[in-house]
XYZ file of C-alpha atoms in Angstrom:
612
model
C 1.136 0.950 -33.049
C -0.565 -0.825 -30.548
C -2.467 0.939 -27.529
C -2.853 0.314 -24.518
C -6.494 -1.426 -23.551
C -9.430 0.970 -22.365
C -9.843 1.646 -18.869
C -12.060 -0.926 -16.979
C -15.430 -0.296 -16.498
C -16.801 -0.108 -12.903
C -17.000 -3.367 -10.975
C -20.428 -5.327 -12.213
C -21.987 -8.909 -11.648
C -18.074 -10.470 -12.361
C -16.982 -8.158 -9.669
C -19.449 -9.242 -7.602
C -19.265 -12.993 -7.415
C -15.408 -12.559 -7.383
C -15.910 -10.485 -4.120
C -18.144 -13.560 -2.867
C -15.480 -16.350 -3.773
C -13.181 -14.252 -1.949
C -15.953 -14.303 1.396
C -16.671 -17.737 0.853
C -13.055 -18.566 1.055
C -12.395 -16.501 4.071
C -14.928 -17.917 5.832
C -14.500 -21.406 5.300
C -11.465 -21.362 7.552
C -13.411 -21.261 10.716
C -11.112 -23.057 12.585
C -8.217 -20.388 11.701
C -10.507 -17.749 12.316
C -11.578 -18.931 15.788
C -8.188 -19.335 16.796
C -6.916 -15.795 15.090
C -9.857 -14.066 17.520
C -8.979 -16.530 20.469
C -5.247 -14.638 20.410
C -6.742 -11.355 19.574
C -8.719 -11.158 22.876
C -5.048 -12.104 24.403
C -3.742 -9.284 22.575
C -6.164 -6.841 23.808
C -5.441 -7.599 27.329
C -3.419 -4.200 27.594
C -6.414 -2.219 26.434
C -8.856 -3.964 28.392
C -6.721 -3.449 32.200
C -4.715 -0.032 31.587
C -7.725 2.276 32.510
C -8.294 -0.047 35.356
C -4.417 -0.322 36.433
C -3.870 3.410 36.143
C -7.184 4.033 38.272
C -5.988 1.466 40.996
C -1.983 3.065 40.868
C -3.915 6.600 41.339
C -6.191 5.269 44.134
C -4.617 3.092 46.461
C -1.055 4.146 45.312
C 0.102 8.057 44.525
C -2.461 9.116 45.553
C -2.491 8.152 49.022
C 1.469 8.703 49.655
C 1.752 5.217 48.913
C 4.187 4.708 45.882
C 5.433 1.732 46.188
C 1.800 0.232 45.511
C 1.007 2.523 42.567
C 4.481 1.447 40.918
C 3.397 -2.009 41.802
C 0.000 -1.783 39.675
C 2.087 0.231 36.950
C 4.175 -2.755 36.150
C 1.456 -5.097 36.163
C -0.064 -3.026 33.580
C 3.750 -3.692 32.046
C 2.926 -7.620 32.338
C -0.676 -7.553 30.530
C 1.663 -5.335 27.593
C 3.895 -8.449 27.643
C 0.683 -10.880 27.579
C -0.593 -8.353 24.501
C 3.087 -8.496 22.848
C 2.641 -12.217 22.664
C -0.902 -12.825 21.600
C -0.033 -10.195 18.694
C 2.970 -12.716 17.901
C 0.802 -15.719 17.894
C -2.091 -13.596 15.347
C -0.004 -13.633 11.822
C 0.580 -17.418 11.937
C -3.169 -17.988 12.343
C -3.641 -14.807 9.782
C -1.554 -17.322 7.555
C -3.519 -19.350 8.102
C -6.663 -17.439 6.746
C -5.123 -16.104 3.997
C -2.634 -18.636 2.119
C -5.512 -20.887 1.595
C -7.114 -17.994 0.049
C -4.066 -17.463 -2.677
C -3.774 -20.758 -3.195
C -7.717 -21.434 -3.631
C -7.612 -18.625 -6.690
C -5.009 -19.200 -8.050
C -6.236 -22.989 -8.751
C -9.473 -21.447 -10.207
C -7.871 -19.052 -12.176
C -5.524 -21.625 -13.793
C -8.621 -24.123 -14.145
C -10.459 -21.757 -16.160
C -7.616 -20.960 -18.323
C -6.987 -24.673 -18.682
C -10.688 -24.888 -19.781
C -10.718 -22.718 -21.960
C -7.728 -23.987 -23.930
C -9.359 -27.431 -23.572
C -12.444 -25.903 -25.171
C -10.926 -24.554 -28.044
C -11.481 -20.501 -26.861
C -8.247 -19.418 -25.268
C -6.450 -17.061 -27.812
C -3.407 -14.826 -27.501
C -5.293 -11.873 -26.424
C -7.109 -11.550 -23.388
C -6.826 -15.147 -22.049
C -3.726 -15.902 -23.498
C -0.952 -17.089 -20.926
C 0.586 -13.800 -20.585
C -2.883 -12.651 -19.141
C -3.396 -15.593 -16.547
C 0.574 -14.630 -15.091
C -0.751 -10.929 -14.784
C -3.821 -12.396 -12.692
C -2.142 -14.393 -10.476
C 0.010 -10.915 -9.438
C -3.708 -9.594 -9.111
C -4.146 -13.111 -6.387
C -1.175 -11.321 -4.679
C -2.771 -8.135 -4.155
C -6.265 -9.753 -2.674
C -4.448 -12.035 -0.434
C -2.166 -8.879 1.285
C -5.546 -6.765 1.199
C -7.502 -9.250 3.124
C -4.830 -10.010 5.452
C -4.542 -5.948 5.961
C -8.375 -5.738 6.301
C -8.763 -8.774 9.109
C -5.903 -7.556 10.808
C -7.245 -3.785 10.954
C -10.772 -5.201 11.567
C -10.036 -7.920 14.183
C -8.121 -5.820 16.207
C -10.329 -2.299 16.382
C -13.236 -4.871 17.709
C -11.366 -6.489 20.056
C -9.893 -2.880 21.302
C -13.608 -1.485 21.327
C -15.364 -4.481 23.351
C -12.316 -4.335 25.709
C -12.181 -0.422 26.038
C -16.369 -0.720 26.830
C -16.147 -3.158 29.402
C -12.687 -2.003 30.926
C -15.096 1.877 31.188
C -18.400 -0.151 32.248
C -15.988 -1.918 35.506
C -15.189 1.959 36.571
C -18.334 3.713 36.032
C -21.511 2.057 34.750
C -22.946 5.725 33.532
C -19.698 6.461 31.784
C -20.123 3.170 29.392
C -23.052 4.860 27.572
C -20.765 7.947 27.191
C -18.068 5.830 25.301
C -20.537 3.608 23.372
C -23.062 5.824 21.937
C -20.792 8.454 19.948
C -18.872 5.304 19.263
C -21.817 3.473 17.653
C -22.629 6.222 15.582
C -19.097 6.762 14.229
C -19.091 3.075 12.777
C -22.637 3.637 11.418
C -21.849 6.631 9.775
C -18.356 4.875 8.071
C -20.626 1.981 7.064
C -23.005 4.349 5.085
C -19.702 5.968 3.945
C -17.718 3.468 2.662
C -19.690 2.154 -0.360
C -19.727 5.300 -1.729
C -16.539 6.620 -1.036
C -15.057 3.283 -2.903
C -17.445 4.095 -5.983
C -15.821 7.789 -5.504
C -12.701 6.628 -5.784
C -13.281 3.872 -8.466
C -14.681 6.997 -10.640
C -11.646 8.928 -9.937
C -9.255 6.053 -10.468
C -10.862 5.700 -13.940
C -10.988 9.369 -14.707
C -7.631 9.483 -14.355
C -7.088 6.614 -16.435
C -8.950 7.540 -19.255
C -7.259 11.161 -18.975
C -4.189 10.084 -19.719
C -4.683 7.934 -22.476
C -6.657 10.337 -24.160
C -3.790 12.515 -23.834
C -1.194 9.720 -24.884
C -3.408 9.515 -28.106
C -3.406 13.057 -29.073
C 0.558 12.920 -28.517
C 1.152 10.175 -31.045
C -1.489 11.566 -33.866
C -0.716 15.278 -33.263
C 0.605 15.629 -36.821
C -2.850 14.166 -38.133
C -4.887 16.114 -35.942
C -3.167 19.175 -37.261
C -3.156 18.254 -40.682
C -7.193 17.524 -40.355
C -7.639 21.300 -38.346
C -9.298 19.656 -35.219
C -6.970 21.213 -33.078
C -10.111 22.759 -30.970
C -12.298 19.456 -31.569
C -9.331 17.593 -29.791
C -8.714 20.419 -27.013
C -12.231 20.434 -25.755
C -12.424 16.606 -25.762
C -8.632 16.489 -23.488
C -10.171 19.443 -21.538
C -13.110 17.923 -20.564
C -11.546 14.733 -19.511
C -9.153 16.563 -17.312
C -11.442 18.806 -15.951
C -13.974 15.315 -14.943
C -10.428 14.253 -13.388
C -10.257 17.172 -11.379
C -13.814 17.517 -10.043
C -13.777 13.781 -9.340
C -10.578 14.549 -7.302
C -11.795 17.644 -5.631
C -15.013 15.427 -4.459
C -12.393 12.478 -3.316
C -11.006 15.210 -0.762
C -14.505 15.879 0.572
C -14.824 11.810 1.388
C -11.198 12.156 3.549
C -13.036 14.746 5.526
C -15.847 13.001 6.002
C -13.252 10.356 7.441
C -11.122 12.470 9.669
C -14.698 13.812 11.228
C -15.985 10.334 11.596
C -12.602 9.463 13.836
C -12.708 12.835 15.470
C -17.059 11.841 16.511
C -16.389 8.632 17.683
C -12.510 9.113 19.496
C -12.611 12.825 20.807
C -16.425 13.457 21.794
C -16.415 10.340 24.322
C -13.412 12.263 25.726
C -15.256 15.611 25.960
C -18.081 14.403 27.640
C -16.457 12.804 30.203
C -14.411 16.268 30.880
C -17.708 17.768 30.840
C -19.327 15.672 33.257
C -16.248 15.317 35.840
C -17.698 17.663 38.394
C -21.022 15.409 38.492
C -19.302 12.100 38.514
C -16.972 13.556 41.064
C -19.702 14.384 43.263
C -21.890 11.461 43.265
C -18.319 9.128 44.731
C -16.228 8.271 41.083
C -12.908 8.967 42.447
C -10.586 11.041 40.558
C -8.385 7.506 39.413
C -11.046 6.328 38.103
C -11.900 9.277 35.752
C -8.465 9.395 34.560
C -8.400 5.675 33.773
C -11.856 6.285 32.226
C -10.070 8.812 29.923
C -7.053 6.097 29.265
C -9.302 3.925 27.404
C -10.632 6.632 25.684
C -7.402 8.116 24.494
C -4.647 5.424 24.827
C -6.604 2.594 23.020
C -10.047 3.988 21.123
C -9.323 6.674 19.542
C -5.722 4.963 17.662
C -7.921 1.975 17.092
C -10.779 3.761 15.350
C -8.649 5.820 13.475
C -6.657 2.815 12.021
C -10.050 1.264 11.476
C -11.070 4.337 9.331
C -7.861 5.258 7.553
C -6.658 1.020 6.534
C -10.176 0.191 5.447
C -10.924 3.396 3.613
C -7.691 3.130 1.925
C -6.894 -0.545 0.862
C -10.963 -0.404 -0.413
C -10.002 0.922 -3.706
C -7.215 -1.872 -4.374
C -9.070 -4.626 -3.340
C -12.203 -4.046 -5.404
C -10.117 -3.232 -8.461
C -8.042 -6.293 -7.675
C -11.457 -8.702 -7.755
C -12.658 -7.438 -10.513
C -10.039 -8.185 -12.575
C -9.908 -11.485 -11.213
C -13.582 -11.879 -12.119
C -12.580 -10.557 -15.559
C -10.132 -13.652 -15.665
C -12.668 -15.910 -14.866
C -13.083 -16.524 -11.606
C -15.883 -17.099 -9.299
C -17.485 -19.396 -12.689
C -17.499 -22.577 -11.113
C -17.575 -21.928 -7.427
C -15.057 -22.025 -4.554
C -12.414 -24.432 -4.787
C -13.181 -27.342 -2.228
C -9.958 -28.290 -0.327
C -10.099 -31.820 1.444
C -9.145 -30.191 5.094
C -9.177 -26.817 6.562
C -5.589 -25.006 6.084
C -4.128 -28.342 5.245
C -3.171 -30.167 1.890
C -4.938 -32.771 2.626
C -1.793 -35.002 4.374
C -1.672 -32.977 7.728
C 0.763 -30.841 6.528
C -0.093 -27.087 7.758
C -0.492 -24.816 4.801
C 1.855 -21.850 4.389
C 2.256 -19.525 6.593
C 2.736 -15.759 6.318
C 4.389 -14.914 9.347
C 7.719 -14.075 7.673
C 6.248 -12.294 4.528
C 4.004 -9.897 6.656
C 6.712 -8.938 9.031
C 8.543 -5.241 7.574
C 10.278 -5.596 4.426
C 12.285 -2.638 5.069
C 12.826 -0.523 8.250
C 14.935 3.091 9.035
C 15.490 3.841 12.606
C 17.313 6.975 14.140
C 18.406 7.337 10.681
C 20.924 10.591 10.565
C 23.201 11.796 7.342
C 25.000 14.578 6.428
C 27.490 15.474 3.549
C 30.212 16.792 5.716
C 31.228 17.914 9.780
C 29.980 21.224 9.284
C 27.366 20.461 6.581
C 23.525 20.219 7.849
C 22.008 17.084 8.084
C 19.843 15.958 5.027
C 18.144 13.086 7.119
C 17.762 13.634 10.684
C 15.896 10.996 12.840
C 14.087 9.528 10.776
C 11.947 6.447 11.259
C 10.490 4.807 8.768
C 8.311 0.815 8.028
C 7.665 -0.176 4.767
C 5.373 -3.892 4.844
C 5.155 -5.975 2.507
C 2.527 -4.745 -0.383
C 2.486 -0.993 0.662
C 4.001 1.487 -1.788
C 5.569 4.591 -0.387
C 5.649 7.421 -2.822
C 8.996 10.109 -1.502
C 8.338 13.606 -2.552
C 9.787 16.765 -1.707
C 11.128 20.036 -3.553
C 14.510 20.156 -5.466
C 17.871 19.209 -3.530
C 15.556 17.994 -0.613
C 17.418 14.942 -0.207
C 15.317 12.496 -1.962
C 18.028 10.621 -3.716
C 20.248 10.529 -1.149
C 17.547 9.011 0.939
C 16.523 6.320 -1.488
C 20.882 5.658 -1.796
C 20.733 5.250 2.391
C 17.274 2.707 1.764
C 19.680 0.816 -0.803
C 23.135 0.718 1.121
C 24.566 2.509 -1.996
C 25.526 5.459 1.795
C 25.932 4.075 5.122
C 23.912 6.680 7.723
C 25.867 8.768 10.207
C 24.086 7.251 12.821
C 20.742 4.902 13.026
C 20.462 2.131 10.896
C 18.219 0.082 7.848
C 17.588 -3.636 8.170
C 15.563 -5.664 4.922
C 13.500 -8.594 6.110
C 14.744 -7.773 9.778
C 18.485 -8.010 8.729
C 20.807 -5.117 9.212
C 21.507 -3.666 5.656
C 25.449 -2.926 6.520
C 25.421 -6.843 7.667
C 24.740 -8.410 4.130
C 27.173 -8.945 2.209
C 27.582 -7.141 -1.137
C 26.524 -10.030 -3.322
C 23.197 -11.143 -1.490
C 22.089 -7.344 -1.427
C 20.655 -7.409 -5.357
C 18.043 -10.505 -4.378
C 17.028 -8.461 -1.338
C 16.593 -5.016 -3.140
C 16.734 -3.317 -6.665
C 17.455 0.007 -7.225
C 16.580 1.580 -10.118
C 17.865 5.322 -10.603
C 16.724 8.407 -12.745
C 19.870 7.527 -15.763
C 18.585 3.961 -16.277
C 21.745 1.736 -16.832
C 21.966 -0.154 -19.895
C 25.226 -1.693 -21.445
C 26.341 -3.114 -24.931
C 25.195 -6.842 -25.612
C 21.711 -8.343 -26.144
C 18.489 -7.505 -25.203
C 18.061 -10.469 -22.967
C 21.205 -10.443 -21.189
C 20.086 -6.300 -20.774
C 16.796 -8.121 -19.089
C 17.438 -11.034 -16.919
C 20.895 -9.606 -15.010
C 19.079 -9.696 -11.748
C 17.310 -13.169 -12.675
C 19.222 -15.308 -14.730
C 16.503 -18.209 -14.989
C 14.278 -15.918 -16.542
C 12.442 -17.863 -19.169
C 10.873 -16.356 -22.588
C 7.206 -16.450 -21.533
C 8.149 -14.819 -18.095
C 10.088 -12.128 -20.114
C 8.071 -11.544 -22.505
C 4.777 -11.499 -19.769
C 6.836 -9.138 -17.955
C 7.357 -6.320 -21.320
C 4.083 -6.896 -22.017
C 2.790 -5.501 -18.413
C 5.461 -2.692 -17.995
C 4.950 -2.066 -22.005
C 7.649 -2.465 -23.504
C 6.771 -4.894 -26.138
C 6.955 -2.656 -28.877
C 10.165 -1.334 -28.005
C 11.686 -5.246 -27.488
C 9.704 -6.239 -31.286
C 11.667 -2.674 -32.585
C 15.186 -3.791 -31.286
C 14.962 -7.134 -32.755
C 13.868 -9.398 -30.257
C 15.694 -10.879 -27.546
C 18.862 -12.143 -28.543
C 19.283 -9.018 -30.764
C 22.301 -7.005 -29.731
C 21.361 -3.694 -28.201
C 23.658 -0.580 -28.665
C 23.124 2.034 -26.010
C 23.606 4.643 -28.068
C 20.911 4.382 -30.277
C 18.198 4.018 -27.302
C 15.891 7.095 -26.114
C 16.454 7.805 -22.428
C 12.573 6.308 -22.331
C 13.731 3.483 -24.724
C 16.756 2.946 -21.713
C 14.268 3.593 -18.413
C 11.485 0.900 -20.199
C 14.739 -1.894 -20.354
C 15.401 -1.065 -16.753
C 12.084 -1.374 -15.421
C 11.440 -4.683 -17.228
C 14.941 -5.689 -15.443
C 13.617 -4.712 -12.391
C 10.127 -5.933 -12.785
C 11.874 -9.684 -13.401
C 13.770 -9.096 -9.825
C 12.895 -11.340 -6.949
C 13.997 -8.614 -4.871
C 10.838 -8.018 -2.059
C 12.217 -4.180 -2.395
C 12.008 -1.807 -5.271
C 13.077 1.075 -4.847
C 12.494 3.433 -8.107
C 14.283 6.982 -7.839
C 12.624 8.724 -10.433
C 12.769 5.952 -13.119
C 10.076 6.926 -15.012
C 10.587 10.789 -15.944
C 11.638 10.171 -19.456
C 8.163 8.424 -19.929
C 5.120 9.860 -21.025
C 2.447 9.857 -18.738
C 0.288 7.574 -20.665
C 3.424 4.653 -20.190
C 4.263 6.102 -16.891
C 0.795 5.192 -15.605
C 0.760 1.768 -16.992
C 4.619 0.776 -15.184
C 3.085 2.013 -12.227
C -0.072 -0.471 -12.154
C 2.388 -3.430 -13.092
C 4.871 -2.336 -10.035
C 1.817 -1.762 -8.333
C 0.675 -5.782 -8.426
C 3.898 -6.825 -7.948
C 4.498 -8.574 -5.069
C 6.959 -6.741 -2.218
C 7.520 -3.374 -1.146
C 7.978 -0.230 -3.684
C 9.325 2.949 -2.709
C 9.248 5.452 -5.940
C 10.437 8.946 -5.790
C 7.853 10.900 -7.614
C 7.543 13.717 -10.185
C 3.314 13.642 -10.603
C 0.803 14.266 -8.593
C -1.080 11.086 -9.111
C 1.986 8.605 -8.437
C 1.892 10.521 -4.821
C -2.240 10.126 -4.817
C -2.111 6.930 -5.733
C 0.529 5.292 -3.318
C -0.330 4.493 -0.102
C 1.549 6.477 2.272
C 3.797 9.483 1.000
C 6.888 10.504 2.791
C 7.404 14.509 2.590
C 10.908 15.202 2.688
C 12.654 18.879 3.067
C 16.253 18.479 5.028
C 15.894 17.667 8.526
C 12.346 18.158 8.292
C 9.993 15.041 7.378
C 5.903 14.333 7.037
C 4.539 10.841 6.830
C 0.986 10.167 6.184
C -1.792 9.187 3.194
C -2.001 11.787 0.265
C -5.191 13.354 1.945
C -3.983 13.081 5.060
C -0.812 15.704 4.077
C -2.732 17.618 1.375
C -5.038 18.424 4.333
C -2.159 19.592 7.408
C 0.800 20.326 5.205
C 1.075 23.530 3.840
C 4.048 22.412 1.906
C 2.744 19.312 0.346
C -0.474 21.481 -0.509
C 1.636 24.137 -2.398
C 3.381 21.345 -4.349
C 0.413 20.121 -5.091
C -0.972 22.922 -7.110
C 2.348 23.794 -8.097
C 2.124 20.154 -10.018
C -1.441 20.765 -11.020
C -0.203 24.239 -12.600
C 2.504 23.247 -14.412
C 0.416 20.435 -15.989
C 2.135 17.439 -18.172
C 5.750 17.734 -18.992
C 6.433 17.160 -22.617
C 6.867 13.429 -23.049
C 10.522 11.698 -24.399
C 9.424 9.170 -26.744
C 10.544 5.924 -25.016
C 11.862 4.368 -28.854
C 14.687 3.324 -30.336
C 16.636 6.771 -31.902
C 17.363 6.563 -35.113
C 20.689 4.964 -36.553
C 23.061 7.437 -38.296
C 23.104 7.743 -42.042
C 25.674 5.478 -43.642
């Protein structure tokens, strides 16, 4: 039978020049760069005049009986919002920009080293077979919507900081130092942080990794192990790897700490200082709209922009160094940076592609209300909800919560009582019934397969499927074996005679194949074990587009990167940490899913035929 590879080691030399190809690249565009911080000092305009207009409406307006003045300075703070609006429309073209170049310059040294490699007589059908390079360049996908997450996180916290200290330094001099020097230690103590924290959660990624295939093992030999009497042998060698998983995990949690008190250093104590000294600045002439405006910078625009800084950096880390390293495991970086003729350009004057359409929501809820009945109670009420493009939302919640009937309002399978969805900005009750399977696929709990052959099973939702993209496609979710055991791909496939695992695995290569830029996966992989679980979750997880899954283990919620918590009218939005920290709820279902440990797996094979 054939196993699934060992889990990677941690990132080493490869990793390393892959992560300085990826600099190089970035920073080669200065031109794009320059012009992507020329509109992000427009779109900081708001944060560097609202401390300023509030003092000045205080001041010389309410303050003074006078509010026709203070509403005057109120809605010119409303025009530098507008200015902001607009310079944060003009930043993803230029962020295109940055990072298109970027795909396109690894993919071209990913393919030249295949091509190299053939031409040298090396490449093989393993590891750098063509099956291998198609996984990579889904692995391209995941670097390019990293980076672009990272500059945009990045780009705008500086801009918001520089224009937050000099908006404080214009109303008080003294109070600048207040702001800046908790601030400055904040960012230094992330920056010692973050290297370990990603080796942290590298470790943990792995333990988990090696976990479950250790347990997927023991499954499959069970009657050998028993047979041989190593029953405790095995035991102690599972329980040691679990209990590795766990400690790794329980020092994980100690890192988002350290993260929430880094936020709560550099955004609150500013703000508690200047409280503290009010009565002394009060005294000495600052007038009481210029401490409140003083405290508007602190609140309004540092404190959200150093806890985005924190919380995107900290958690996109993980997936970005993973993502390099396997790219240096393909071989990049070998032969240097691919040297384009112009800057964002092919060379003719043409503009390279753009992001500005792929980086915009892939799927939005807003107001979104349903019920059952008049007189039932609602199972969504108000709910809001963004979903980008690369970001995968993990929905969990206890049984009869609403969770399926959530996922059928995200699909347009139930049309809301009130609110509404829109895909790629356009209303969901808008498109017409046979465009919505190329914006979304839905795949449910009781995967749907029906009688004919395996490929016509398969390529439903993509029709031009080819072999090689097929069979790259089993391959990554895993379900090779299964296709070899039914025959191939023009065999006929009977339904009957499939596992529900054997059924879910044909559905989520189906899916997998879809050009939808929305997956949403209600359960679909309960009747796998975890071992095959774990591995269609990576795949889904370097697919390009948005993936909401409705989850059943602990680490498919730890591993996504934002969970939705979801009990009737009441909802919880936030990173695994984040809720395992605040919600009592989420941290009860937590151990209740460490408790009840692995479910017994459903064999995701062919059943056997009847006797004749």
């Amino acid at each position: 039978m054939k196993r699934d590879p060992a889990p990677s080691a941690p990132a080493g030399p490869g990793a390393t020049r892959g992560a300085r190809f990826v600099a190089a690249e970035v920073l080669r565009r200065r031109r794009a760069l320059a012009a992507l911080l020329a509109w992000s000092v427009l779109e900081s305009a708001p944060a560097l005049v609202s401390g300023r207009f509030v003092a000045a409406a205080l001041d010389e307006g309410f303050l003074r009986g006078r509010s026709a003045v203070g509403l005057l300075w109120l809605l010119a703070l409303g025009g530098a919002t507008a200015l902001g609006a607009l310079g944060t429309r003009a930043v993803y073209p230029r962020l295109g920009d940055v990072v298109e170049p970027l795909r396109d310059a690894l993919v071209t040294a990913l393919v030249r080293a295949a091509l190299t490699r053939a031409c040298d007589g090396t490449a093989d059908s393993g590891p750098r077979g063509a099956a291998p390079v198609a996984r990579l360049t889904r692995q391209v996908e995941t670097v390019r919507d990293v980076v672009a997450g990272q500059l945009l996180v990045v780009r705008q916290f500086a801009a918001t900081a520089v224009a937050v200290c000099l908006g404080v330094a214009s109303l008080a001099p003294a109070l600048a130092a207040v702001v800046l020097g908790p601030l400055l230690l904040a960012l230094l103590g992330f920056a010692v942080l973050l290297k370990p924290m990603i080796g942290r959660q590298r470790a943990a990624f792995l333990a988990e990794e090696r976990a479950a295939q250790l347990t997927g093992a023991c499954v499959e030999a069970l009657r050998d192990i028993t047979a041989a009497g190593a029953e405790p042998r095995v035991a102690a060698s599972v329980g040691a790897a679990v209990d590795e998983q766990y400690r790794l995990s329980r020092a994980l949690a100690g890192f988002g700490a350290a993260r929430r008190a880094i936020v709560v250093f550099g955004g609150n104590v500013p703000l508690l200082l200047i409280l503290l000294a009010a009565q002394s600045l009060l005294r000495r002439g600052l007038t009481v709209g210029a401490l409140v405006g003083a405290l508007t910078y602190v609140t309004v625009n540092l404190e959200p922009a150093l806890r985005t800084l924190v919380q995107g950096v900290g958690a996109s880390a993980l997936r970005l160094s993973v993502a390099v390293r396997r790219l240096a495991e393909g071989g990049l970086a070998q032969d240097g940076p691919v040297q384009p003729d112009v800057d964002a350009g092919d060379g003719n004057g043409t503009t390279a592609p753009r992001i500005a359409t792929s980086r915009r929501p892939v799927l939005a809820a807003s107001g979104l209300w349903f019920r059952y009945g008049p007189q039932a109670d609602p199972v969504v009420a108000e709910l809001d909800l963004s979903i980008a493009a690369g970001e995968r939302l993990a929905i969990v919640g206890p049984s009869g919560a609403g969770k399926s009937t959530l996922v059928n309002l995200l699909a347009g399978l139930l049309s809301p009582d009130a609110g509404h969805v829109t895909v790629l900005g356009e209303p969901l009750a808008a498109i017409p019934a046979p465009r919505l399977p190329s914006l979304r696929t839905l795949l449910p709990q009781e995967a749907y397969v029906f009688a004919g052959t395996v490929r016509e099973n398969l390529v439903y939702l993509r029709p031009d499927a080819t072999d090689a993209q097929i069979g790259a496609a089993a391959e990554r979710i895993g379900a090779a074996p299964l296709l070899d055991s039914l025959g191939g791909l023009d065999a006929h496939l009977v339904p009957a005679r499939l596992s529900p695992g054997g059924r879910q695995l044909i559905a989520l290569v189906r899916g997998y194949l879809s050009r939808a830029p929305l997956l949403l996966l209600d359960e679909a992989t309960c009747h796998l074990d975890q071992g095959a679980e774990l591995r269609a979750e990576a795949a889904f997880r370097e697919r390009p587009g948005a993936l909401v899954l409705v989850v059943h283990r602990i680490g498919s919620a730890r591993r996504a990167d934002r969970v939705l918590l979801l009990d009737g009218e009441r909802t919880d939005l936030g990173t695994h940490e984040d809720l395992a920290a605040r919600s009592a709820q989420y941290a009860e279902m937590v151990g209740l899913w460490h408790g009840a440990g692995v479910r017994a797996p459903t064999p995701a094979v062919v059943a056997s035929a009847p006797a004749q």
